[in-house]
Tab-separated table of C-alpha atoms in Angstrom:
chain	number	residue	atom	x	y	z
B	1	MET	CA	2.147	70.263	15.203
B	2	ASP	CA	2.788	69.068	18.748
B	3	TYR	CA	5.504	66.717	17.504
B	4	LEU	CA	7.657	69.616	16.222
B	5	LYS	CA	9.467	72.143	18.405
B	6	ILE	CA	11.087	74.962	16.417
B	7	TYR	CA	13.759	77.220	17.905
B	8	ASN	CA	15.358	80.308	16.417
B	9	THR	CA	18.723	79.474	18.013
B	10	LEU	CA	20.027	76.441	19.874
B	11	ASP	CA	23.453	75.249	20.911
B	12	SER	CA	22.551	71.800	19.597
B	13	THR	CA	19.287	70.044	18.796
B	14	ASN	CA	20.691	66.828	20.282
B	15	LYS	CA	21.556	68.664	23.503
B	16	GLU	CA	18.055	70.136	23.656
B	17	ALA	CA	16.600	66.651	23.208
B	18	HIS	CA	18.695	65.473	26.160
B	19	ARG	CA	17.421	68.395	28.251
B	20	LEU	CA	13.789	67.679	27.380
B	21	LEU	CA	14.186	64.009	28.219
B	22	ALA	CA	15.761	64.896	31.562
B	23	ALA	CA	12.932	67.331	32.376
B	24	GLY	CA	10.062	64.877	31.973
B	25	PRO	CA	8.171	62.489	29.684
B	26	VAL	CA	8.796	62.926	25.956
B	27	THR	CA	6.670	61.324	23.268
B	28	SER	CA	8.419	59.157	20.701
B	29	GLY	CA	8.739	61.085	17.465
B	30	LEU	CA	9.191	64.484	19.074
B	31	THR	CA	11.385	66.494	16.718
B	32	ILE	CA	13.537	69.507	17.597
B	33	LEU	CA	14.401	71.901	14.775
B	34	ALA	CA	16.744	74.896	15.005
B	35	ARG	CA	16.926	77.740	12.495
B	36	HIS	CA	20.450	78.373	13.745
B	37	GLN	CA	22.672	75.928	15.611
B	38	THR	CA	25.743	77.295	17.383
B	39	ASP	CA	27.408	74.175	18.777
B	40	GLY	CA	26.341	71.259	16.591
B	41	ARG	CA	28.562	68.207	16.529
B	42	GLY	CA	28.900	65.341	14.116
B	43	GLN	CA	30.463	61.932	14.551
B	44	TYR	CA	33.777	61.929	16.491
B	45	GLY	CA	33.213	65.542	17.604
B	46	ARG	CA	33.334	67.094	14.158
B	47	ILE	CA	31.759	70.571	14.041
B	48	TRP	CA	28.731	71.200	11.856
B	49	LEU	CA	28.682	74.447	9.896
B	50	SER	CA	25.260	76.059	10.310
B	51	LYS	CA	23.761	79.316	9.041
B	52	PRO	CA	20.196	80.511	9.729
B	53	ASP	CA	17.701	79.116	7.196
B	54	ASP	CA	20.439	77.537	5.089
B	55	HIS	CA	21.282	74.463	7.094
B	56	LEU	CA	18.897	71.843	8.480
B	57	ALA	CA	19.660	70.975	12.112
B	58	MET	CA	17.140	68.605	13.651
B	59	SER	CA	16.857	65.799	16.188
B	60	ILE	CA	14.200	63.114	16.473
B	61	VAL	CA	13.495	61.391	19.796
B	62	TYR	CA	12.764	57.735	19.102
B	63	LYS	CA	11.544	55.264	21.720
B	64	PRO	CA	11.633	51.784	20.196
B	65	LYS	CA	9.112	49.196	21.316
B	66	ALA	CA	11.844	46.575	21.579
B	67	LEU	CA	15.397	47.180	20.378
B	68	ASP	CA	18.290	45.124	21.684
B	69	VAL	CA	21.759	46.655	21.791
B	70	THR	CA	22.958	43.930	19.432
B	71	SER	CA	20.713	45.459	16.742
B	72	LEU	CA	21.891	49.057	17.152
B	73	ALA	CA	23.761	48.994	13.844
B	74	THR	CA	20.494	48.462	11.985
B	75	LEU	CA	19.077	51.602	13.591
B	76	GLY	CA	21.651	53.814	11.894
B	77	MET	CA	21.281	51.951	8.632
B	78	LYS	CA	17.504	52.365	8.650
B	79	VAL	CA	17.789	56.066	9.475
B	80	SER	CA	20.177	56.563	6.544
B	81	LEU	CA	17.796	54.805	4.173
B	82	GLY	CA	14.838	56.748	5.560
B	83	ILE	CA	16.633	59.993	4.770
B	84	LEU	CA	17.261	58.797	1.221
B	85	GLN	CA	13.593	57.969	0.804
B	86	GLY	CA	12.623	61.358	2.237
B	87	LEU	CA	14.950	63.166	-0.173
B	88	LYS	CA	13.449	61.337	-3.131
B	89	ALA	CA	9.986	62.340	-1.912
B	90	ILE	CA	11.140	65.969	-1.785
B	91	ASP	CA	12.584	65.802	-5.313
B	92	PRO	CA	12.310	62.548	-7.317
B	93	ARG	CA	15.174	63.686	-9.560
B	94	LEU	CA	17.662	63.340	-6.715
B	95	SER	CA	19.917	60.289	-6.569
B	96	PRO	CA	21.451	60.396	-3.083
B	97	LEU	CA	23.613	57.561	-1.759
B	98	ILE	CA	24.561	56.282	1.682
B	99	LYS	CA	28.253	56.605	2.494
B	100	TRP	CA	29.151	54.271	5.324
B	101	PRO	CA	28.840	54.723	8.211
B	102	ASN	CA	26.717	57.838	8.688
B	103	ASP	CA	26.789	60.244	5.747
B	104	ILE	CA	24.519	60.923	2.802
B	105	TYR	CA	26.200	61.856	-0.473
B	106	LEU	CA	24.820	63.601	-3.533
B	107	ASP	CA	26.764	63.865	-6.798
B	108	GLY	CA	29.856	62.518	-5.048
B	109	LYS	CA	29.815	65.112	-2.271
B	110	LYS	CA	28.590	65.200	1.323
B	111	LEU	CA	25.040	66.426	1.757
B	112	CYS	CA	24.090	65.168	5.209
B	113	GLY	CA	25.548	63.652	8.358
B	114	LEU	CA	24.014	61.734	11.251
B	115	LEU	CA	24.764	61.574	14.959
B	116	ILE	CA	22.697	59.037	16.887
B	117	GLU	CA	22.960	58.923	20.681
B	118	ASN	CA	21.385	56.056	22.616
B	119	SER	CA	20.229	55.526	26.191
B	120	ILE	CA	20.635	51.880	27.172
B	121	SER	CA	19.306	49.923	30.144
B	122	GLY	CA	20.614	46.387	30.405
B	123	THR	CA	20.455	45.028	26.880
B	124	ARG	CA	17.601	47.260	25.675
B	125	VAL	CA	17.645	50.676	24.068
B	126	GLN	CA	15.374	52.987	26.069
B	127	HIS	CA	15.498	55.868	23.625
B	128	SER	CA	17.589	57.216	20.773
B	129	ILE	CA	18.259	60.804	19.770
B	130	ILE	CA	18.650	60.928	16.009
B	131	GLY	CA	20.566	64.052	15.014
B	132	ILE	CA	20.460	65.078	11.365
B	133	GLY	CA	22.535	67.863	9.845
B	134	MET	CA	21.897	68.623	6.193
B	135	ASN	CA	23.096	71.272	3.746
B	136	VAL	CA	19.901	72.669	2.249
B	137	ASN	CA	20.105	76.221	0.885
B	138	GLU	CA	23.845	76.937	0.996
B	139	SER	CA	25.053	78.471	-2.251
B	140	ASP	CA	28.767	77.936	-1.534
B	141	PHE	CA	31.152	76.495	1.051
B	142	PRO	CA	34.472	77.727	2.452
B	143	PRO	CA	37.709	76.314	0.968
B	144	GLU	CA	38.302	74.124	4.029
B	145	ILE	CA	35.122	72.204	3.178
B	146	PRO	CA	35.730	71.266	-0.474
B	147	ASN	CA	33.670	68.087	-0.609
B	148	ALA	CA	30.249	69.482	0.364
B	149	ILE	CA	27.036	70.030	-1.546
B	150	SER	CA	23.594	71.401	-0.690
B	151	LEU	CA	20.124	70.639	-2.013
B	152	THR	CA	20.167	74.056	-3.668
B	153	LEU	CA	23.483	73.378	-5.407
B	154	GLY	CA	22.247	69.955	-6.459
B	155	THR	CA	18.906	71.083	-7.839
B	156	GLY	CA	18.994	74.845	-8.432
B	157	TYR	CA	15.989	75.331	-6.144
B	158	PHE	CA	15.431	76.982	-2.758
B	159	PHE	CA	13.812	74.789	-0.084
B	160	GLU	CA	11.681	75.574	2.960
B	161	ILE	CA	13.610	74.145	5.919
B	162	ASN	CA	10.495	73.233	7.939
B	163	GLU	CA	9.005	71.284	5.050
B	164	VAL	CA	12.243	69.385	4.491
B	165	ALA	CA	12.377	68.520	8.203
B	166	ILE	CA	8.785	67.265	8.301
B	167	THR	CA	9.268	65.075	5.233
B	168	LEU	CA	12.525	63.567	6.522
B	169	ARG	CA	11.037	62.979	9.974
B	170	GLN	CA	8.127	60.996	8.590
B	171	ALA	CA	10.315	58.968	6.253
B	172	VAL	CA	12.681	58.048	9.099
B	173	LEU	CA	9.885	57.088	11.498
B	174	ASP	CA	8.144	55.037	8.801
B	175	ILE	CA	11.182	52.835	8.224
B	176	LEU	CA	12.299	52.310	11.818
B	177	GLU	CA	9.864	49.476	12.520
B	178	ALA	CA	10.615	47.634	9.260
B	179	THR	CA	12.179	44.155	9.248
B	180	PRO	CA	15.402	43.429	7.298
B	181	SER	CA	13.502	41.823	4.436
B	182	ASP	CA	11.693	45.121	3.935
B	183	TRP	CA	14.700	47.449	3.720
B	184	LYS	CA	18.123	45.752	3.572
B	185	ASN	CA	18.159	45.121	-0.183
B	186	GLU	CA	17.309	48.746	-0.934
B	187	TYR	CA	19.978	49.855	1.546
B	188	ASP	CA	22.600	47.662	-0.146
B	189	GLN	CA	21.755	49.048	-3.567
B	190	SER	CA	21.975	52.614	-2.242
B	191	LEU	CA	25.582	52.393	-1.031
B	192	PHE	CA	28.085	54.985	-2.188
B	193	GLY	CA	31.053	53.261	-3.815
B	194	LEU	CA	29.401	49.847	-4.130
B	195	ASN	CA	31.523	47.420	-6.213
B	196	ALA	CA	34.122	50.128	-6.814
B	197	ILE	CA	37.703	50.419	-5.570
B	198	HIS	CA	38.389	53.144	-3.002
B	199	GLN	CA	41.230	54.269	-0.767
B	200	PHE	CA	41.106	53.467	2.969
B	201	GLN	CA	43.299	54.131	5.974
B	202	ASN	CA	43.657	52.122	9.169
B	203	ASP	CA	46.186	52.284	11.986
B	204	GLN	CA	48.817	50.466	9.958
B	205	GLU	CA	48.516	51.624	6.383
B	206	SER	CA	46.668	53.229	3.517
B	207	PHE	CA	45.264	50.689	1.082
B	208	GLN	CA	42.840	50.165	-1.762
B	209	ALA	CA	39.877	47.801	-1.649
B	210	LYS	CA	36.586	47.093	-3.371
B	211	VAL	CA	33.382	47.902	-1.460
B	212	LEU	CA	31.227	44.766	-1.241
B	213	GLY	CA	28.532	45.904	1.182
B	214	ILE	CA	27.532	46.380	4.819
B	215	SER	CA	26.628	43.537	7.168
B	216	LEU	CA	23.608	43.674	9.508
B	217	GLU	CA	26.180	44.271	12.256
B	218	GLY	CA	27.117	47.527	10.510
B	219	LEU	CA	30.526	46.311	9.314
B	220	LEU	CA	31.996	47.483	6.022
B	221	GLN	CA	32.863	44.478	3.877
B	222	LEU	CA	35.872	44.966	1.625
B	223	GLU	CA	37.697	42.845	-0.922
B	224	LEU	CA	41.409	43.614	-0.655
B	225	MET	CA	43.746	43.672	-3.620
B	226	ASP	CA	45.037	40.174	-2.735
B	227	GLY	CA	41.499	38.807	-3.067
B	228	SER	CA	40.884	38.383	0.647
B	229	ILE	CA	37.666	39.691	2.200
B	230	ARG	CA	37.655	41.571	5.492
B	231	SER	CA	35.070	43.374	7.599
B	232	PHE	CA	35.721	46.639	9.447
B	233	ALA	CA	33.911	48.595	12.146
B	234	SER	CA	33.664	52.349	11.672
B	235	HIS	CA	36.272	53.107	14.376
B	236	GLU	CA	38.799	50.835	12.675
B	237	LEU	CA	38.905	52.520	9.312
B	238	LYS	CA	38.876	55.866	7.571
B	239	TRP	CA	37.411	56.170	4.086
B	240	GLU	CA	39.643	58.585	2.175
B	241	ILE	CA	37.623	60.806	-0.118
B	242	ARG	CA	39.567	63.190	-2.324
């Protein structure tokens, strides 16, 4: 499997992808997988907990044929949906959901997080590094991480990390070239919290609002308690999950 590079230990699969890209040509679809990741990071610098053979830490190098920076939001949305489709292929009994902007939830708890880093030239994306961190075989979590779940906790089964990685990789790559008409409706129906009222926090206040959906620009669309509808970018809002 020339497309898969497996390491016993890495600081970060995303960092290794950067190093490989800096060293020479890299084929689109190359996937880096680490049995143990020592310095993984999620969105906004959050640390990923990783134990050997329990946690999936992988990065996919993607070189789009033509992706404008104005369409970057759809990249993350497609990746999220691809992961959902991959999970359902692994176990059809699973009912994962996409929690905006970059998490996958299972049974109301966080299963997976994404960190996508892009190299841009002018208005075109040259390549993307798609980092995926997923709880796979963990049997418990420390008290400071109360809202986490693993595939094992969700199903009662043990999973082979390499097989999970290969299935997710293919599902993600399959969806990345799809047009909106092929994937957006399924994405919308797979949203965590859709049509329900949740608690949010911005710079000014904490407030409740109903989740209406996500625009193609990646904005969370909310109906506030006064009936008004507003859209928020991910850096403007925190979704409070208790």
